[in-house]
Amino acid sequence: MPELPEVETVKRGLAPLIVGARVLKVETRRRGLRYDFPDNLDLKLRDLQITDIQRRGKYLLFYFSDLVMLSHLGMSGSWRLLAKDQQDTSNKNSKHDHLIIYLLNNEGEEVTLIYNDPRRFGIIDLLAKEEVTTHKALCKLGVEPLSDELTGEFLAEKFVNKKQNLKQILLDQSVIAGLGNIYVCEVLFMVSLSPFRVAATLSDNIEKCSELATAIKAVLEKSLKLGGSSLKDYVHSDGSLGYFQNEFFVYNKEGQNCGICDVTIKRVYQSGRSSFYCEKCQK
DNA sequence: AGAATTACCTGGCAGC
DNA sequence: TGCTGCCAGGTAATTC
């Protein structure tokens, strides 16, 4: 489900409410998700204070001074924060509440932080602060797309001799960390590049690579402004929705008019994923 | 080595 | 009103 804008939106929603909060209790309701939960989560986190929340690619990092709890939402994960005794309006899926963290916030109120994930493709791990750059999931992540590291020159360099097509290479988290299927489809439409275009054919075209880098930043920033995309189960930590799905050019728009030319949006399969694009506009 | 499938899960929806 | 099959924001494991 969640790509960079959705994960960042969760971070921004949670941070002001739980940074500074202290853990009262941690409850795990199953052995784990894709992997088992770390052993003794309750023992390890109890009484610790959340000192910060960061995002790296599609990962969330909850800092507890020396320890870091790593969270990836997979396809269907979400975090929601409830005040004690608050009416839980999203509890129809509560059978998929797998991890519950009871907190005492800065105002001395008890709040509940719940990780819900129907498909259980998410990840929860615990690491030492020093391992943030060496952890096996984090060490291979590529550049942050909204940082100055993502430039046309960077992309041109990455495209050299690459036989992969643009769809595959933009989805590769070790190149750019945070793009997923939706935003790759959107960005390729924005710059009129086909998802089938072989990356190497752009390595000499610094102008087009710069255009691509700029478009990646633009689509992510616009989505962030609208609180991300809510398709099926993505909601903010307070239960509200994102609105970027109303701005899609091509994603989920098979058969609809492209808006630029007279051809309709096609849906094709590429390495097991759907790509939506305009055959005529995107070359 | 690198590229292409398959696996991991549940739920929702279209079609019968 | 079921059933069945297919599809879904992602990543890792396996196969070619």
PDB file of C-alpha atoms in Angstrom, chain A residues 18-278:
ATOM      1  CA  ILE A  18       3.706  10.543  20.643  1.00  0.00           C
ATOM      2  CA  VAL A  19       7.231  11.929  20.673  1.00  0.00           C
ATOM      3  CA  GLY A  20       7.966  12.246  24.371  1.00  0.00           C
ATOM      4  CA  ALA A  21       5.463   9.547  25.304  1.00  0.00           C
ATOM      5  CA  ARG A  22       6.479   6.664  27.565  1.00  0.00           C
ATOM      6  CA  VAL A  23       5.685   3.003  26.963  1.00  0.00           C
ATOM      7  CA  LEU A  24       3.373   1.476  29.556  1.00  0.00           C
ATOM      8  CA  LYS A  25       2.996  -1.909  27.901  1.00  0.00           C
ATOM      9  CA  VAL A  26       3.457  -3.674  24.565  1.00  0.00           C
ATOM     10  CA  GLU A  27       1.063  -6.387  23.479  1.00  0.00           C
ATOM     11  CA  THR A  28       1.649  -8.734  20.549  1.00  0.00           C
ATOM     12  CA  ARG A  29      -1.364 -10.694  19.348  1.00  0.00           C
ATOM     13  CA  ARG A  30       0.449 -13.166  17.095  1.00  0.00           C
ATOM     14  CA  ARG A  31       3.966 -14.384  16.573  1.00  0.00           C
ATOM     15  CA  GLY A  32       4.701 -11.879  13.905  1.00  0.00           C
ATOM     16  CA  LEU A  33       4.003 -10.680  10.391  1.00  0.00           C
ATOM     17  CA  ARG A  34       6.228 -11.565   7.474  1.00  0.00           C
ATOM     18  CA  TYR A  35       8.845 -12.320  10.125  1.00  0.00           C
ATOM     19  CA  ASP A  36       8.354 -13.083  13.802  1.00  0.00           C
ATOM     20  CA  PHE A  37       8.241 -10.074  16.074  1.00  0.00           C
ATOM     21  CA  PRO A  38      11.456  -9.473  18.040  1.00  0.00           C
ATOM     22  CA  ASP A  39      11.544 -11.475  21.273  1.00  0.00           C
ATOM     23  CA  ASN A  40      10.357  -9.820  24.458  1.00  0.00           C
ATOM     24  CA  LEU A  41       9.178  -6.584  22.861  1.00  0.00           C
ATOM     25  CA  ASP A  42       7.274  -5.676  25.997  1.00  0.00           C
ATOM     26  CA  LEU A  43      10.284  -6.268  28.224  1.00  0.00           C
ATOM     27  CA  LYS A  44      12.586  -4.313  25.925  1.00  0.00           C
ATOM     28  CA  LEU A  45      10.369  -1.287  25.323  1.00  0.00           C
ATOM     29  CA  ARG A  46       8.482  -0.903  28.581  1.00  0.00           C
ATOM     30  CA  ASP A  47       9.204   2.387  30.374  1.00  0.00           C
ATOM     31  CA  LEU A  48      11.224   3.729  27.453  1.00  0.00           C
ATOM     32  CA  GLN A  49      10.397   7.111  26.000  1.00  0.00           C
ATOM     33  CA  ILE A  50       9.822   7.754  22.288  1.00  0.00           C
ATOM     34  CA  THR A  51      12.428  10.378  21.483  1.00  0.00           C
ATOM     35  CA  ASP A  52      11.877  10.777  17.740  1.00  0.00           C
ATOM     36  CA  ILE A  53      10.179   9.359  14.650  1.00  0.00           C
ATOM     37  CA  GLN A  54      11.993   9.271  11.340  1.00  0.00           C
ATOM     38  CA  ARG A  55      11.317   7.895   7.876  1.00  0.00           C
ATOM     39  CA  ARG A  56      13.820   6.262   5.545  1.00  0.00           C
ATOM     40  CA  GLY A  57      12.381   5.206   2.186  1.00  0.00           C
ATOM     41  CA  LYS A  58       9.164   3.405   3.077  1.00  0.00           C
ATOM     42  CA  TYR A  59      10.390   2.522   6.568  1.00  0.00           C
ATOM     43  CA  LEU A  60       9.350   4.244   9.770  1.00  0.00           C
ATOM     44  CA  LEU A  61      11.858   4.445  12.618  1.00  0.00           C
ATOM     45  CA  PHE A  62      10.601   4.937  16.142  1.00  0.00           C
ATOM     46  CA  TYR A  63      13.512   6.061  18.302  1.00  0.00           C
ATOM     47  CA  PHE A  64      13.631   5.076  21.958  1.00  0.00           C
ATOM     48  CA  SER A  65      16.914   6.779  22.872  1.00  0.00           C
ATOM     49  CA  ASP A  66      19.276   3.809  22.306  1.00  0.00           C
ATOM     50  CA  LEU A  67      16.822   1.471  20.601  1.00  0.00           C
ATOM     51  CA  VAL A  68      15.006   1.887  17.305  1.00  0.00           C
ATOM     52  CA  MET A  69      11.801   0.108  16.353  1.00  0.00           C
ATOM     53  CA  LEU A  70      11.704  -0.353  12.597  1.00  0.00           C
ATOM     54  CA  SER A  71       8.328  -0.558  10.851  1.00  0.00           C
ATOM     55  CA  HIS A  72       7.449  -1.276   7.238  1.00  0.00           C
ATOM     56  CA  LEU A  73       3.778  -1.224   6.303  1.00  0.00           C
ATOM     57  CA  GLY A  74       4.024  -3.768   3.485  1.00  0.00           C
ATOM     58  CA  MET A  75       0.902  -3.636   1.320  1.00  0.00           C
ATOM     59  CA  SER A  76      -1.792  -3.220   3.912  1.00  0.00           C
ATOM     60  CA  GLY A  77      -0.237  -2.052   7.175  1.00  0.00           C
ATOM     61  CA  SER A  78      -1.332   1.000   9.131  1.00  0.00           C
ATOM     62  CA  TRP A  79      -0.683   2.691  12.454  1.00  0.00           C
ATOM     63  CA  ARG A  80      -3.516   4.343  14.294  1.00  0.00           C
ATOM     64  CA  LEU A  81      -3.511   6.236  17.538  1.00  0.00           C
ATOM     65  CA  LEU A  82      -6.464   6.163  19.877  1.00  0.00           C
ATOM     66  CA  ALA A  83      -7.127   8.116  23.036  1.00  0.00           C
ATOM     67  CA  LYS A  84      -8.020   5.885  25.955  1.00  0.00           C
ATOM     68  CA  ASP A  85     -11.708   4.932  25.760  1.00  0.00           C
ATOM     69  CA  GLN A  86     -11.968   6.668  22.406  1.00  0.00           C
ATOM     70  CA  GLN A  87     -14.634   5.229  20.154  1.00  0.00           C
ATOM     71  CA  ASP A  88     -12.696   3.204  17.608  1.00  0.00           C
ATOM     72  CA  THR A  89     -14.409   3.974  14.338  1.00  0.00           C
ATOM     73  CA  SER A  90     -12.091   1.759  12.322  1.00  0.00           C
ATOM     74  CA  ASN A  91     -12.389  -1.364  14.453  1.00  0.00           C
ATOM     75  CA  LYS A  92     -14.076  -3.471  11.787  1.00  0.00           C
ATOM     76  CA  ASN A  93     -10.588  -4.785  11.105  1.00  0.00           C
ATOM     77  CA  SER A  94      -9.546  -5.138  14.692  1.00  0.00           C
ATOM     78  CA  LYS A  95      -8.893  -8.827  14.175  1.00  0.00           C
ATOM     79  CA  HIS A  96      -5.846  -7.633  12.256  1.00  0.00           C
ATOM     80  CA  ASP A  97      -4.533  -5.488  15.097  1.00  0.00           C
ATOM     81  CA  HIS A  98      -1.297  -7.378  15.616  1.00  0.00           C
ATOM     82  CA  LEU A  99       0.772  -5.090  17.816  1.00  0.00           C
ATOM     83  CA  ILE A 100      -0.501  -2.669  20.450  1.00  0.00           C
ATOM     84  CA  ILE A 101       1.645  -0.163  22.280  1.00  0.00           C
ATOM     85  CA  TYR A 102       0.103   1.488  25.327  1.00  0.00           C
ATOM     86  CA  LEU A 103       1.617   4.903  25.932  1.00  0.00           C
ATOM     87  CA  LEU A 104       1.488   7.709  28.453  1.00  0.00           C
ATOM     88  CA  ASN A 105       1.753  10.932  26.451  1.00  0.00           C
ATOM     89  CA  ASN A 106       3.185  14.335  27.367  1.00  0.00           C
ATOM     90  CA  GLU A 107      -0.161  15.452  28.785  1.00  0.00           C
ATOM     91  CA  GLY A 108      -0.235  12.458  31.098  1.00  0.00           C
ATOM     92  CA  GLU A 109      -3.002  10.785  29.075  1.00  0.00           C
ATOM     93  CA  GLU A 110      -3.043   7.127  28.140  1.00  0.00           C
ATOM     94  CA  VAL A 111      -3.065   6.592  24.395  1.00  0.00           C
ATOM     95  CA  THR A 112      -2.938   3.420  22.332  1.00  0.00           C
ATOM     96  CA  LEU A 113      -0.787   2.967  19.249  1.00  0.00           C
ATOM     97  CA  ILE A 114      -2.033   0.089  17.122  1.00  0.00           C
ATOM     98  CA  TYR A 115      -0.408  -1.666  14.185  1.00  0.00           C
ATOM     99  CA  ASN A 116      -3.005  -3.223  11.885  1.00  0.00           C
ATOM    100  CA  ASP A 117      -2.105  -5.302   8.841  1.00  0.00           C
ATOM    101  CA  PRO A 118      -4.588  -7.677   7.162  1.00  0.00           C
ATOM    102  CA  ARG A 119      -2.107  -9.159   4.711  1.00  0.00           C
ATOM    103  CA  ARG A 120       0.759  -9.244   7.196  1.00  0.00           C
ATOM    104  CA  PHE A 121       3.421  -8.282   4.667  1.00  0.00           C
ATOM    105  CA  GLY A 122       4.698  -5.655   7.071  1.00  0.00           C
ATOM    106  CA  ILE A 123       7.850  -5.770   9.145  1.00  0.00           C
ATOM    107  CA  ILE A 124       8.567  -4.884  12.760  1.00  0.00           C
ATOM    108  CA  ASP A 125      12.129  -5.091  13.982  1.00  0.00           C
ATOM    109  CA  LEU A 126      14.183  -3.748  16.820  1.00  0.00           C
ATOM    110  CA  LEU A 127      17.742  -2.525  16.464  1.00  0.00           C
ATOM    111  CA  ALA A 128      20.341  -0.457  18.240  1.00  0.00           C
ATOM    112  CA  LYS A 129      20.598   3.166  17.199  1.00  0.00           C
ATOM    113  CA  GLU A 130      24.062   2.481  15.750  1.00  0.00           C
ATOM    114  CA  GLU A 131      22.601  -0.133  13.397  1.00  0.00           C
ATOM    115  CA  VAL A 132      20.406   2.341  11.532  1.00  0.00           C
ATOM    116  CA  THR A 133      22.882   2.506   8.651  1.00  0.00           C
ATOM    117  CA  THR A 134      23.936  -1.152   8.760  1.00  0.00           C
ATOM    118  CA  HIS A 135      20.648  -3.018   9.330  1.00  0.00           C
ATOM    119  CA  LYS A 136      20.034  -5.402   6.447  1.00  0.00           C
ATOM    120  CA  ALA A 137      16.871  -3.684   5.334  1.00  0.00           C
ATOM    121  CA  LEU A 138      18.219  -0.156   5.651  1.00  0.00           C
ATOM    122  CA  CYS A 139      21.804  -0.496   4.428  1.00  0.00           C
ATOM    123  CA  LYS A 140      20.853  -1.148   0.828  1.00  0.00           C
ATOM    124  CA  LEU A 141      18.392   1.679   0.406  1.00  0.00           C
ATOM    125  CA  GLY A 142      19.124   4.214  -2.316  1.00  0.00           C
ATOM    126  CA  VAL A 143      18.752   7.986  -2.230  1.00  0.00           C
ATOM    127  CA  GLU A 144      15.872   9.844  -0.657  1.00  0.00           C
ATOM    128  CA  PRO A 145      13.962  11.254  -3.632  1.00  0.00           C
ATOM    129  CA  LEU A 146      13.152  14.539  -1.901  1.00  0.00           C
ATOM    130  CA  SER A 147      16.774  15.164  -0.962  1.00  0.00           C
ATOM    131  CA  ASP A 148      19.385  16.975  -3.043  1.00  0.00           C
ATOM    132  CA  GLU A 149      20.960  13.620  -3.800  1.00  0.00           C
ATOM    133  CA  LEU A 150      18.345  12.895  -6.451  1.00  0.00           C
ATOM    134  CA  THR A 151      19.415  14.815  -9.541  1.00  0.00           C
ATOM    135  CA  GLY A 152      19.427  14.288 -13.295  1.00  0.00           C
ATOM    136  CA  GLU A 153      23.152  13.490 -13.058  1.00  0.00           C
ATOM    137  CA  PHE A 154      22.471  10.836 -10.431  1.00  0.00           C
ATOM    138  CA  LEU A 155      19.846   9.150 -12.613  1.00  0.00           C
ATOM    139  CA  ALA A 156      21.960   9.368 -15.766  1.00  0.00           C
ATOM    140  CA  GLU A 157      24.781   7.675 -13.857  1.00  0.00           C
ATOM    141  CA  LYS A 158      22.470   4.915 -12.594  1.00  0.00           C
ATOM    142  CA  PHE A 159      21.115   4.299 -16.086  1.00  0.00           C
ATOM    143  CA  VAL A 160      24.518   3.634 -17.661  1.00  0.00           C
ATOM    144  CA  ASN A 161      24.556   0.163 -19.261  1.00  0.00           C
ATOM    145  CA  LYS A 162      21.292  -0.771 -17.533  1.00  0.00           C
ATOM    146  CA  LYS A 163      19.190  -3.129 -19.635  1.00  0.00           C
ATOM    147  CA  GLN A 164      16.306  -2.850 -17.209  1.00  0.00           C
ATOM    148  CA  ASN A 165      13.380  -0.712 -18.208  1.00  0.00           C
ATOM    149  CA  LEU A 166      12.412   2.462 -16.396  1.00  0.00           C
ATOM    150  CA  LYS A 167       9.560   0.835 -14.519  1.00  0.00           C
ATOM    151  CA  GLN A 168      11.851  -1.716 -12.911  1.00  0.00           C
ATOM    152  CA  ILE A 169      14.674   0.644 -12.123  1.00  0.00           C
ATOM    153  CA  LEU A 170      12.447   3.319 -10.568  1.00  0.00           C
ATOM    154  CA  LEU A 171      10.803   0.679  -8.385  1.00  0.00           C
ATOM    155  CA  ASP A 172      14.224  -0.523  -7.223  1.00  0.00           C
ATOM    156  CA  GLN A 173      14.557   0.671  -3.631  1.00  0.00           C
ATOM    157  CA  SER A 174      18.337   0.412  -3.830  1.00  0.00           C
ATOM    158  CA  VAL A 175      18.333   3.149  -6.459  1.00  0.00           C
ATOM    159  CA  ILE A 176      15.622   5.482  -5.114  1.00  0.00           C
ATOM    160  CA  ALA A 177      14.048   4.692  -1.750  1.00  0.00           C
ATOM    161  CA  GLY A 178      10.343   5.364  -1.537  1.00  0.00           C
ATOM    162  CA  LEU A 179       8.760   5.081  -4.970  1.00  0.00           C
ATOM    163  CA  GLY A 180       6.138   2.374  -5.533  1.00  0.00           C
ATOM    164  CA  ASN A 181       3.797   1.325  -8.294  1.00  0.00           C
ATOM    165  CA  ILE A 182       1.468   4.331  -8.168  1.00  0.00           C
ATOM    166  CA  TYR A 183       4.070   7.069  -8.224  1.00  0.00           C
ATOM    167  CA  VAL A 184       6.233   5.371 -10.838  1.00  0.00           C
ATOM    168  CA  CYS A 185       3.236   5.105 -13.185  1.00  0.00           C
ATOM    169  CA  GLU A 186       2.364   8.742 -12.550  1.00  0.00           C
ATOM    170  CA  VAL A 187       5.855  10.129 -12.944  1.00  0.00           C
ATOM    171  CA  LEU A 188       6.511   8.292 -16.210  1.00  0.00           C
ATOM    172  CA  PHE A 189       3.342   9.771 -17.646  1.00  0.00           C
ATOM    173  CA  MET A 190       4.350  13.240 -16.470  1.00  0.00           C
ATOM    174  CA  VAL A 191       7.617  13.094 -18.414  1.00  0.00           C
ATOM    175  CA  SER A 192       6.235  11.192 -21.444  1.00  0.00           C
ATOM    176  CA  LEU A 193       8.511   8.201 -20.936  1.00  0.00           C
ATOM    177  CA  SER A 194       7.340   4.645 -21.527  1.00  0.00           C
ATOM    178  CA  PRO A 195       7.611   2.211 -18.623  1.00  0.00           C
ATOM    179  CA  PHE A 196       9.222  -0.144 -21.184  1.00  0.00           C
ATOM    180  CA  ARG A 197      11.964   2.299 -22.121  1.00  0.00           C
ATOM    181  CA  VAL A 198      15.365   0.723 -21.546  1.00  0.00           C
ATOM    182  CA  ALA A 199      17.195   2.778 -18.922  1.00  0.00           C
ATOM    183  CA  ALA A 200      20.525   2.813 -20.784  1.00  0.00           C
ATOM    184  CA  THR A 201      18.956   4.737 -23.682  1.00  0.00           C
ATOM    185  CA  LEU A 202      18.575   7.731 -21.372  1.00  0.00           C
ATOM    186  CA  SER A 203      22.026   7.709 -19.803  1.00  0.00           C
ATOM    187  CA  ASP A 204      23.328  10.297 -22.282  1.00  0.00           C
ATOM    188  CA  ASN A 205      20.242  12.472 -22.078  1.00  0.00           C
ATOM    189  CA  ILE A 206      20.957  14.598 -19.044  1.00  0.00           C
ATOM    190  CA  GLU A 207      18.124  16.965 -19.889  1.00  0.00           C
ATOM    191  CA  LYS A 208      15.525  14.187 -19.812  1.00  0.00           C
ATOM    192  CA  CYS A 209      17.050  12.675 -16.676  1.00  0.00           C
ATOM    193  CA  SER A 210      16.797  16.058 -14.961  1.00  0.00           C
ATOM    194  CA  GLU A 211      13.197  16.356 -16.067  1.00  0.00           C
ATOM    195  CA  LEU A 212      12.543  12.935 -14.556  1.00  0.00           C
ATOM    196  CA  ALA A 213      14.243  13.829 -11.266  1.00  0.00           C
ATOM    197  CA  THR A 214      12.224  17.033 -11.040  1.00  0.00           C
ATOM    198  CA  ALA A 215       8.972  15.205 -11.798  1.00  0.00           C
ATOM    199  CA  ILE A 216       9.660  12.594  -9.099  1.00  0.00           C
ATOM    200  CA  LYS A 217      10.050  15.334  -6.506  1.00  0.00           C
ATOM    201  CA  ALA A 218       6.981  17.169  -7.800  1.00  0.00           C
ATOM    202  CA  VAL A 219       4.637  14.180  -7.695  1.00  0.00           C
ATOM    203  CA  LEU A 220       5.765  13.183  -4.201  1.00  0.00           C
ATOM    204  CA  GLU A 221       5.465  16.722  -2.871  1.00  0.00           C
ATOM    205  CA  LYS A 222       2.035  17.205  -4.373  1.00  0.00           C
ATOM    206  CA  SER A 223       0.856  13.931  -2.869  1.00  0.00           C
ATOM    207  CA  LEU A 224       2.293  14.908   0.515  1.00  0.00           C
ATOM    208  CA  LYS A 225       0.299  18.148   0.408  1.00  0.00           C
ATOM    209  CA  LEU A 226      -2.865  16.108  -0.064  1.00  0.00           C
ATOM    210  CA  GLY A 227      -2.033  13.569   2.638  1.00  0.00           C
ATOM    211  CA  GLY A 228      -1.058  10.752   0.271  1.00  0.00           C
ATOM    212  CA  SER A 229      -3.321   8.392  -1.668  1.00  0.00           C
ATOM    213  CA  SER A 230      -6.140   6.432  -0.057  1.00  0.00           C
ATOM    214  CA  LEU A 231      -7.220   3.530  -2.214  1.00  0.00           C
ATOM    215  CA  LYS A 232      -8.563   0.671  -0.132  1.00  0.00           C
ATOM    216  CA  ASP A 233      -7.162   0.515   3.334  1.00  0.00           C
ATOM    217  CA  TYR A 234      -4.719   3.361   3.648  1.00  0.00           C
ATOM    218  CA  VAL A 235      -5.795   5.818   6.325  1.00  0.00           C
ATOM    219  CA  HIS A 236      -3.937   8.323   8.447  1.00  0.00           C
ATOM    220  CA  SER A 237      -3.097   7.595  12.051  1.00  0.00           C
ATOM    221  CA  ASP A 238      -6.239   9.504  13.070  1.00  0.00           C
ATOM    222  CA  GLY A 239      -8.442   7.566  10.649  1.00  0.00           C
ATOM    223  CA  SER A 240      -8.723  10.338   8.039  1.00  0.00           C
ATOM    224  CA  LEU A 241      -8.041   9.832   4.332  1.00  0.00           C
ATOM    225  CA  GLY A 242      -5.540  11.114   1.795  1.00  0.00           C
ATOM    226  CA  TYR A 243      -6.759  12.768  -1.395  1.00  0.00           C
ATOM    227  CA  PHE A 244      -4.025  12.311  -3.960  1.00  0.00           C
ATOM    228  CA  GLN A 245      -5.947   9.428  -5.577  1.00  0.00           C
ATOM    229  CA  ASN A 246      -8.211  12.105  -7.075  1.00  0.00           C
ATOM    230  CA  GLU A 247      -5.206  13.539  -8.901  1.00  0.00           C
ATOM    231  CA  PHE A 248      -4.012  10.400 -10.680  1.00  0.00           C
ATOM    232  CA  PHE A 249      -3.289  10.847 -14.387  1.00  0.00           C
ATOM    233  CA  VAL A 250      -3.012   7.160 -15.260  1.00  0.00           C
ATOM    234  CA  TYR A 251      -2.988   4.890 -12.204  1.00  0.00           C
ATOM    235  CA  ASN A 252      -6.170   2.769 -12.131  1.00  0.00           C
ATOM    236  CA  LYS A 253      -7.417   4.596 -15.218  1.00  0.00           C
ATOM    237  CA  GLU A 254      -7.389   1.799 -17.761  1.00  0.00           C
ATOM    238  CA  GLY A 255      -9.733   2.589 -20.652  1.00  0.00           C
ATOM    239  CA  GLN A 256     -10.108   6.247 -19.775  1.00  0.00           C
ATOM    240  CA  ASN A 257      -8.954   9.060 -22.014  1.00  0.00           C
ATOM    241  CA  CYS A 258      -5.342  10.059 -21.565  1.00  0.00           C
ATOM    242  CA  GLY A 259      -6.220  13.749 -21.436  1.00  0.00           C
ATOM    243  CA  ILE A 260      -3.363  14.803 -23.699  1.00  0.00           C
ATOM    244  CA  CYS A 261      -4.106  12.834 -26.855  1.00  0.00           C
ATOM    245  CA  ASP A 262      -7.093  10.861 -28.186  1.00  0.00           C
ATOM    246  CA  VAL A 263      -5.890   7.451 -27.008  1.00  0.00           C
ATOM    247  CA  THR A 264      -7.072   5.611 -23.902  1.00  0.00           C
ATOM    248  CA  ILE A 265      -4.888   4.545 -20.982  1.00  0.00           C
ATOM    249  CA  LYS A 266      -3.547   1.014 -21.284  1.00  0.00           C
ATOM    250  CA  ARG A 267      -2.881  -1.448 -18.512  1.00  0.00           C
ATOM    251  CA  VAL A 268      -0.065  -3.917 -19.030  1.00  0.00           C
ATOM    252  CA  TYR A 269       1.835  -6.361 -16.848  1.00  0.00           C
ATOM    253  CA  GLN A 270       5.500  -5.802 -16.236  1.00  0.00           C
ATOM    254  CA  SER A 271       7.399  -8.092 -13.916  1.00  0.00           C
ATOM    255  CA  GLY A 272       4.210  -9.041 -12.137  1.00  0.00           C
ATOM    256  CA  ARG A 273       2.926  -5.504 -11.604  1.00  0.00           C
ATOM    257  CA  SER A 274       0.331  -3.460 -13.434  1.00  0.00           C
ATOM    258  CA  SER A 275       1.595  -0.493 -15.386  1.00  0.00           C
ATOM    259  CA  PHE A 276      -0.826   2.154 -16.562  1.00  0.00           C
ATOM    260  CA  TYR A 277       0.319   4.361 -19.419  1.00  0.00           C
ATOM    261  CA  CYS A 278      -0.499   6.083 -22.691  1.00  0.00           C
TER     262      CYS A 278
END
